[in-house]
Tab-separated table of C-alpha atoms in Angstrom:
chain	number	residue	atom	x	y	z
A	1	MET	CA	5.131	-25.594	-4.640
A	2	ASN	CA	6.780	-26.341	-1.351
A	3	HIS	CA	9.031	-23.369	-1.359
A	4	ALA	CA	6.173	-20.997	-2.092
A	5	LEU	CA	4.158	-22.530	0.706
A	6	SER	CA	6.839	-22.053	3.280
A	7	GLN	CA	7.383	-18.576	1.942
A	8	SER	CA	3.689	-17.879	2.420
A	9	ALA	CA	3.794	-19.202	5.960
A	10	ARG	CA	6.841	-17.069	6.674
A	11	LEU	CA	5.081	-14.036	5.287
A	12	ASP	CA	2.085	-14.686	7.518
A	13	ALA	CA	4.270	-14.895	10.580
A	14	THR	CA	6.031	-11.690	9.580
A	15	PHE	CA	2.853	-9.707	9.045
A	16	ALA	CA	1.291	-11.094	12.209
A	17	ALA	CA	4.351	-10.046	14.158
A	18	LEU	CA	4.258	-6.601	12.551
A	19	SER	CA	0.587	-6.107	13.325
A	20	ASP	CA	1.344	-4.827	16.820
A	21	PRO	CA	2.651	-1.278	17.424
A	22	THR	CA	4.833	-2.281	20.385
A	23	ARG	CA	6.522	-4.976	18.326
A	24	ARG	CA	7.117	-2.525	15.482
A	25	ALA	CA	8.652	-0.093	17.924
A	26	ILE	CA	10.917	-2.854	19.265
A	27	LEU	CA	12.094	-3.604	15.710
A	28	SER	CA	12.744	0.078	15.080
A	29	ARG	CA	14.857	0.162	18.180
A	30	LEU	CA	16.803	-2.919	17.117
A	31	ALA	CA	17.410	-1.467	13.663
A	32	ASN	CA	20.080	0.670	15.317
A	33	GLY	CA	21.883	-2.272	16.881
A	34	GLU	CA	21.704	-4.939	19.544
A	35	VAL	CA	19.823	-4.109	22.726
A	36	SER	CA	19.284	-5.951	25.985
A	37	VAL	CA	15.809	-6.930	27.089
A	38	MET	CA	16.073	-4.592	30.045
A	39	ASP	CA	16.975	-1.631	27.849
A	40	LEU	CA	14.253	-2.563	25.406
A	41	ALA	CA	11.634	-2.419	28.141
A	42	LYS	CA	12.677	1.062	29.274
A	43	PRO	CA	10.910	3.283	26.718
A	44	PHE	CA	7.713	1.289	27.084
A	45	SER	CA	5.460	1.528	30.097
A	46	MET	CA	5.463	-2.230	30.246
A	47	SER	CA	6.800	-4.914	32.515
A	48	GLN	CA	9.732	-6.998	31.369
A	49	PRO	CA	7.546	-10.129	31.144
A	50	ALA	CA	5.159	-8.257	28.832
A	51	ILE	CA	8.060	-7.195	26.638
A	52	SER	CA	9.422	-10.749	26.726
A	53	LYS	CA	6.095	-11.987	25.350
A	54	HIS	CA	6.423	-9.632	22.405
A	55	LEU	CA	10.021	-10.735	21.907
A	56	LYS	CA	8.871	-14.364	21.754
A	57	VAL	CA	6.439	-13.535	18.948
A	58	LEU	CA	9.180	-11.706	17.062
A	59	GLU	CA	11.597	-14.574	17.621
A	60	ARG	CA	9.105	-17.150	16.371
A	61	ALA	CA	8.646	-15.100	13.226
A	62	GLY	CA	12.411	-15.117	12.820
A	63	LEU	CA	12.528	-11.341	12.969
A	64	ILE	CA	14.944	-11.199	15.864
A	65	SER	CA	17.415	-13.507	17.510
A	66	GLY	CA	19.037	-13.710	20.894
A	67	ILE	CA	22.719	-13.341	21.491
A	68	LYS	CA	24.477	-15.225	24.212
A	69	ASP	CA	26.175	-12.745	26.462
A	70	ALA	CA	27.576	-13.358	29.916
A	71	GLN	CA	25.987	-10.262	31.408
A	72	LYS	CA	22.658	-9.667	29.702
A	73	ARG	CA	20.282	-11.153	27.202
A	74	LEU	CA	20.820	-9.203	23.996
A	75	ARG	CA	18.448	-9.199	21.065
A	76	LYS	CA	19.296	-8.387	17.486
A	77	LEU	CA	17.297	-7.713	14.358
A	78	GLU	CA	17.194	-10.374	11.639
A	79	ALA	CA	16.780	-8.523	8.386
A	80	LYS	CA	15.899	-11.352	6.001
A	81	PRO	CA	12.207	-12.023	6.718
A	82	LEU	CA	11.519	-8.322	7.020
A	83	GLU	CA	13.222	-7.745	3.709
A	84	GLU	CA	10.970	-10.315	2.082
A	85	ALA	CA	7.840	-8.712	3.455
A	86	THR	CA	8.890	-5.182	2.654
A	87	GLU	CA	10.024	-6.129	-0.821
A	88	TRP	CA	6.597	-7.478	-1.725
A	89	LEU	CA	4.875	-4.442	-0.363
A	90	GLU	CA	7.413	-2.249	-2.101
A	91	ASN	CA	6.736	-3.876	-5.470
A	92	TYR	CA	3.041	-3.375	-5.001
A	93	ARG	CA	3.681	0.234	-4.014
A	94	LYS	CA	5.779	0.843	-7.126
A	95	PHE	CA	3.139	-0.601	-9.395
A	96	TRP	CA	0.523	1.803	-8.051
A	97	GLU	CA	2.872	4.743	-7.691
A	98	GLY	CA	3.330	4.762	-11.463
A	99	ARG	CA	-0.411	5.107	-11.928
A	100	PHE	CA	-0.817	7.719	-9.230
A	101	LYS	CA	1.887	9.905	-10.762
A	102	HIS	CA	-0.149	9.981	-13.951
A	103	LEU	CA	-3.118	10.964	-11.815
A	104	ASP	CA	-1.134	13.844	-10.274
A	105	SER	CA	-0.447	15.218	-13.748
A	106	LEU	CA	-4.036	14.736	-14.840
A	107	LEU	CA	-5.329	16.581	-11.764
A	108	GLU	CA	-2.961	19.495	-12.433
A	109	GLU	CA	-4.276	19.725	-15.945
A	110	LEU	CA	-7.910	19.549	-14.825
A	111	LYS	CA	-7.384	22.189	-12.164
A	112	PHE	CA	-5.981	24.598	-14.710
A	113	SER	CA	-8.776	23.993	-17.142
A	114	LYS	CA	-11.389	24.553	-14.419
A	115	GLN	CA	-9.779	27.460	-12.596
A	116	PRO	CA	-8.210	30.036	-14.883
A	117	SER	CA	-6.253	31.677	-12.047
A	118	PRO	CA	-5.009	29.120	-9.569
A	119	LYS	CA	-3.266	30.522	-6.519
A	120	ARG	CA	-0.761	27.720	-6.177
A	121	LYS	CA	2.699	28.323	-7.470
A	122	ASN	CA	3.724	25.675	-9.878
A	123	LYS	CA	6.944	24.933	-11.556
A	124	LYS	CA	6.230	24.692	-15.206
A	125	GLY	CA	7.121	21.159	-16.167
A	126	GLU	CA	6.551	19.745	-19.589
B	1	MET	CA	4.839	16.553	-15.516
B	2	SER	CA	3.291	17.477	-12.235
B	3	SER	CA	5.340	19.142	-9.532
B	4	PHE	CA	3.277	17.532	-6.790
B	5	ILE	CA	4.061	13.986	-5.791
B	6	GLY	CA	2.137	12.563	-2.891
B	7	THR	CA	3.413	9.832	-0.639
B	8	LEU	CA	1.988	6.423	-1.306
B	9	LYS	CA	1.867	4.087	1.650
B	10	VAL	CA	0.985	0.435	1.256
B	11	GLU	CA	0.376	-1.756	4.254
B	12	ALA	CA	-0.889	-5.241	4.802
B	13	LYS	CA	-3.604	-5.229	7.427
B	14	GLY	CA	-4.762	-8.328	9.241
B	15	ASP	CA	-5.029	-11.488	7.174
B	16	ARG	CA	-6.965	-10.388	4.140
B	17	GLU	CA	-6.453	-6.686	3.545
B	18	ILE	CA	-4.145	-4.291	1.794
B	19	VAL	CA	-4.471	-0.597	2.576
B	20	MET	CA	-3.110	2.130	0.332
B	21	THR	CA	-3.015	5.789	1.270
B	22	ARG	CA	-1.983	8.676	-0.947
B	23	GLU	CA	-2.632	12.418	-1.000
B	24	PHE	CA	-3.396	14.429	-4.121
B	25	SER	CA	-3.115	18.138	-4.709
B	26	ALA	CA	-6.715	18.753	-5.755
B	27	GLY	CA	-10.209	18.989	-4.316
B	28	LYS	CA	-12.103	15.772	-3.633
B	29	ASP	CA	-14.703	16.447	-6.336
B	30	LEU	CA	-12.009	16.375	-8.961
B	31	VAL	CA	-10.242	13.329	-7.501
B	32	PHE	CA	-13.538	11.454	-7.229
B	33	ASP	CA	-14.230	12.248	-10.888
B	34	CYS	CA	-10.856	10.770	-11.828
B	35	PHE	CA	-11.854	7.532	-10.102
B	36	THR	CA	-15.307	7.282	-11.650
B	37	LYS	CA	-15.425	8.919	-15.103
B	38	PRO	CA	-14.196	6.653	-17.918
B	39	GLU	CA	-12.633	9.443	-19.970
B	40	LEU	CA	-10.552	10.412	-16.914
B	41	ILE	CA	-9.860	6.891	-15.604
B	42	LYS	CA	-8.385	6.023	-18.995
B	43	ARG	CA	-5.830	8.777	-18.597
B	44	TRP	CA	-4.155	7.470	-15.463
B	45	LEU	CA	-5.127	3.878	-14.718
B	46	TYR	CA	-3.419	2.612	-17.869
B	47	GLY	CA	-0.084	1.990	-16.163
B	48	PRO	CA	2.410	0.556	-15.564
B	49	ASP	CA	4.362	1.723	-18.589
B	50	GLY	CA	3.918	-0.422	-21.653
B	51	TRP	CA	0.219	-0.969	-20.986
B	52	SER	CA	-2.848	0.858	-22.236
B	53	LEU	CA	-6.396	0.836	-20.924
B	54	ASP	CA	-8.358	0.110	-24.083
B	55	VAL	CA	-11.788	-0.645	-22.673
B	56	CYS	CA	-13.166	1.396	-19.798
B	57	GLU	CA	-16.912	1.200	-19.202
B	58	VAL	CA	-18.558	2.506	-16.064
B	59	ASP	CA	-22.204	2.367	-15.062
B	60	LEU	CA	-21.967	4.474	-11.938
B	61	LYS	CA	-24.946	3.411	-9.885
B	62	VAL	CA	-25.434	0.971	-7.031
B	63	GLY	CA	-25.556	-2.461	-8.650
B	64	GLY	CA	-24.076	-0.991	-11.847
B	65	LYS	CA	-21.108	-2.698	-13.440
B	66	TYR	CA	-17.737	-1.494	-14.624
B	67	ARG	CA	-15.278	-3.146	-16.963
B	68	TYR	CA	-11.621	-2.472	-17.754
B	69	VAL	CA	-9.468	-4.184	-20.364
B	70	TRP	CA	-5.740	-3.428	-20.398
B	71	LYS	CA	-3.537	-4.206	-23.351
B	72	TYR	CA	0.161	-4.981	-23.158
B	73	LEU	CA	1.588	-3.047	-26.089
B	74	LYS	CA	4.582	-5.301	-26.637
B	75	ASP	CA	2.658	-8.428	-27.563
B	76	GLY	CA	-0.967	-7.326	-27.731
B	77	SER	CA	-2.062	-9.576	-24.884
B	78	THR	CA	-4.967	-8.328	-22.814
B	79	MET	CA	-6.046	-8.413	-19.201
B	80	GLY	CA	-9.659	-7.791	-18.241
B	81	ALA	CA	-11.215	-6.965	-14.911
B	82	GLY	CA	-14.546	-5.777	-13.654
B	83	GLY	CA	-17.055	-5.703	-10.873
B	84	SER	CA	-20.040	-3.822	-9.587
B	85	TYR	CA	-20.664	-0.806	-7.384
B	86	LYS	CA	-21.964	-1.509	-3.904
B	87	GLU	CA	-22.004	2.003	-2.507
B	88	ILE	CA	-21.576	5.396	-4.118
B	89	SER	CA	-21.399	8.410	-1.819
B	90	GLY	CA	-19.717	10.878	-4.120
B	91	PRO	CA	-17.341	12.571	-3.588
B	92	ASP	CA	-16.550	10.939	-0.235
B	93	LYS	CA	-16.747	7.193	-0.625
B	94	LEU	CA	-16.910	4.473	-3.235
B	95	VAL	CA	-17.309	0.728	-2.657
B	96	HIS	CA	-16.993	-1.763	-5.485
B	97	THR	CA	-16.059	-5.370	-6.116
B	98	GLU	CA	-13.173	-6.463	-8.323
B	99	SER	CA	-12.362	-9.679	-10.099
B	100	PHE	CA	-10.061	-10.460	-13.007
B	101	ASP	CA	-11.064	-12.484	-16.080
B	102	GLU	CA	-8.092	-14.722	-15.571
B	103	ALA	CA	-8.368	-14.891	-11.842
B	104	TRP	CA	-4.894	-14.543	-10.450
B	105	TYR	CA	-6.278	-14.454	-6.931
B	106	PRO	CA	-9.234	-16.521	-5.725
B	107	GLY	CA	-12.656	-14.940	-5.384
B	108	GLU	CA	-13.656	-11.311	-5.452
B	109	ALA	CA	-12.014	-8.410	-3.734
B	110	ILE	CA	-13.996	-5.549	-2.217
B	111	LEU	CA	-12.444	-2.113	-2.636
B	112	THR	CA	-13.491	0.704	-0.336
B	113	THR	CA	-12.106	4.052	-1.421
B	114	THR	CA	-12.527	7.165	0.724
B	115	PHE	CA	-11.739	10.764	-0.203
B	116	VAL	CA	-11.057	13.297	2.565
B	117	GLU	CA	-10.214	16.877	1.678
B	118	LYS	CA	-8.133	19.131	3.942
B	119	SER	CA	-7.087	22.588	2.761
B	120	GLY	CA	-7.132	21.711	-0.902
B	121	ILE	CA	-5.363	18.350	-0.520
B	122	THR	CA	-7.395	15.179	-0.909
B	123	PHE	CA	-6.354	12.157	1.123
B	124	VAL	CA	-7.341	8.945	-0.593
B	125	THR	CA	-7.474	5.625	1.245
B	126	ILE	CA	-8.042	2.441	-0.720
B	127	ASN	CA	-8.857	-0.575	1.379
B	128	ILE	CA	-8.773	-3.852	-0.541
B	129	LEU	CA	-10.404	-6.773	1.214
B	130	TYR	CA	-9.691	-10.158	-0.356
B	131	GLU	CA	-11.995	-13.115	0.050
B	132	THR	CA	-9.217	-15.286	1.363
B	133	LYS	CA	-5.894	-14.855	3.069
B	134	GLU	CA	-4.317	-16.809	0.200
B	135	GLY	CA	-5.714	-14.276	-2.229
B	136	ARG	CA	-4.164	-11.398	-0.351
B	137	ASP	CA	-0.814	-13.150	-0.146
B	138	ILE	CA	-0.788	-13.956	-3.852
B	139	VAL	CA	-1.317	-10.287	-4.622
B	140	ILE	CA	1.387	-9.161	-2.255
B	141	LYS	CA	3.820	-11.653	-3.693
B	142	SER	CA	3.113	-11.087	-7.355
B	143	PRO	CA	6.193	-9.746	-9.069
B	144	MET	CA	4.652	-6.661	-10.605
B	145	GLU	CA	7.523	-4.434	-11.322
B	146	GLY	CA	11.158	-4.178	-10.445
B	147	GLY	CA	12.693	-6.531	-7.916
B	148	ALA	CA	13.780	-3.769	-5.637
B	149	SER	CA	16.740	-4.841	-3.610
B	150	GLN	CA	16.390	-3.950	0.020
B	151	SER	CA	18.719	-2.000	2.190
B	152	TYR	CA	18.786	-1.558	5.901
B	153	ASN	CA	18.091	2.119	5.422
B	154	ARG	CA	14.860	1.536	3.640
B	155	LEU	CA	13.848	-1.017	6.196
B	156	GLU	CA	14.470	1.490	8.909
B	157	THR	CA	12.435	4.104	7.084
B	158	LEU	CA	9.592	1.688	6.691
B	159	LEU	CA	9.678	0.682	10.313
B	160	GLY	CA	9.780	4.340	11.197
B	161	THR	CA	6.634	5.054	9.229
B	162	LEU	CA	4.917	1.979	10.586
B	163	THR	CA	5.720	3.087	14.105
B	164	GLU	CA	4.714	6.675	13.476
B	165	THR	CA	1.385	5.802	11.950
B	166	SER	CA	0.459	3.466	14.734
B	167	GLN	CA	1.720	5.383	17.721
B	168	GLY	CA	1.123	9.031	17.200
B	169	ARG	CA	-1.393	10.913	15.237
B	170	LYS	CA	0.661	12.839	12.792
B	171	LYS	CA	-0.554	16.265	11.961
B	172	SER	CA	-1.180	16.521	8.296
């Protein structure tokens, strides 16, 4: 399916862009609003060209976009592709979280059956 | 109901991997048992809700096989999966393959599970390596449960955790 294919390609670009800690930090920064390239470079011990390289990768993945501004080159976060990526991971997380909660309960039960006087305080659930 | 809920983190890593991390309030011996003893596996790996784990056979030795068959209670349909153990270093590490009867992703996956205990809490890391990038992507995109709608807040939280985990070593 064409749509699925392009979605897959988009996902690849997103994850590739997210695979670098500097780029993730840039996105975190942009989550609070638009920032100029110069301001973006400040917290990092990196040259502006190095930051610009990272911005290009993020732009190609569609994760950020530039804003025309007379004074400075602003960058803003594009939420859509990130939402797609996080939603998939979130669904996967939910699926497993259900299982792991059962495991929490099972472990509690096993601990009590093995150690008659556990030191941990526990709220008595049902 | 347990009062302890660990934090489950799921991340895609590189092209072909998914990494899950979760802590459990118990010693690693006990957690390892829950991952390897059929009578215990059956009591937690049956989820999500509406499913049961009817068949759970484990031959816990290197080269030994395991087999799970889940049943969807609503319509009785089943889903089977299995594989073999490649490495067993109980209670610290377990490596096994995984493939589903009705392959919904191509090839086999290799699961490496590690158990690290710190002051009574066991940190479990499950690394799932798919044979192909396509396989990994299919898994990530499968609609398993709930189409959670995203909000900026959650995105920010996620980015925060991603940044934290990669930049600083958090004290646990």
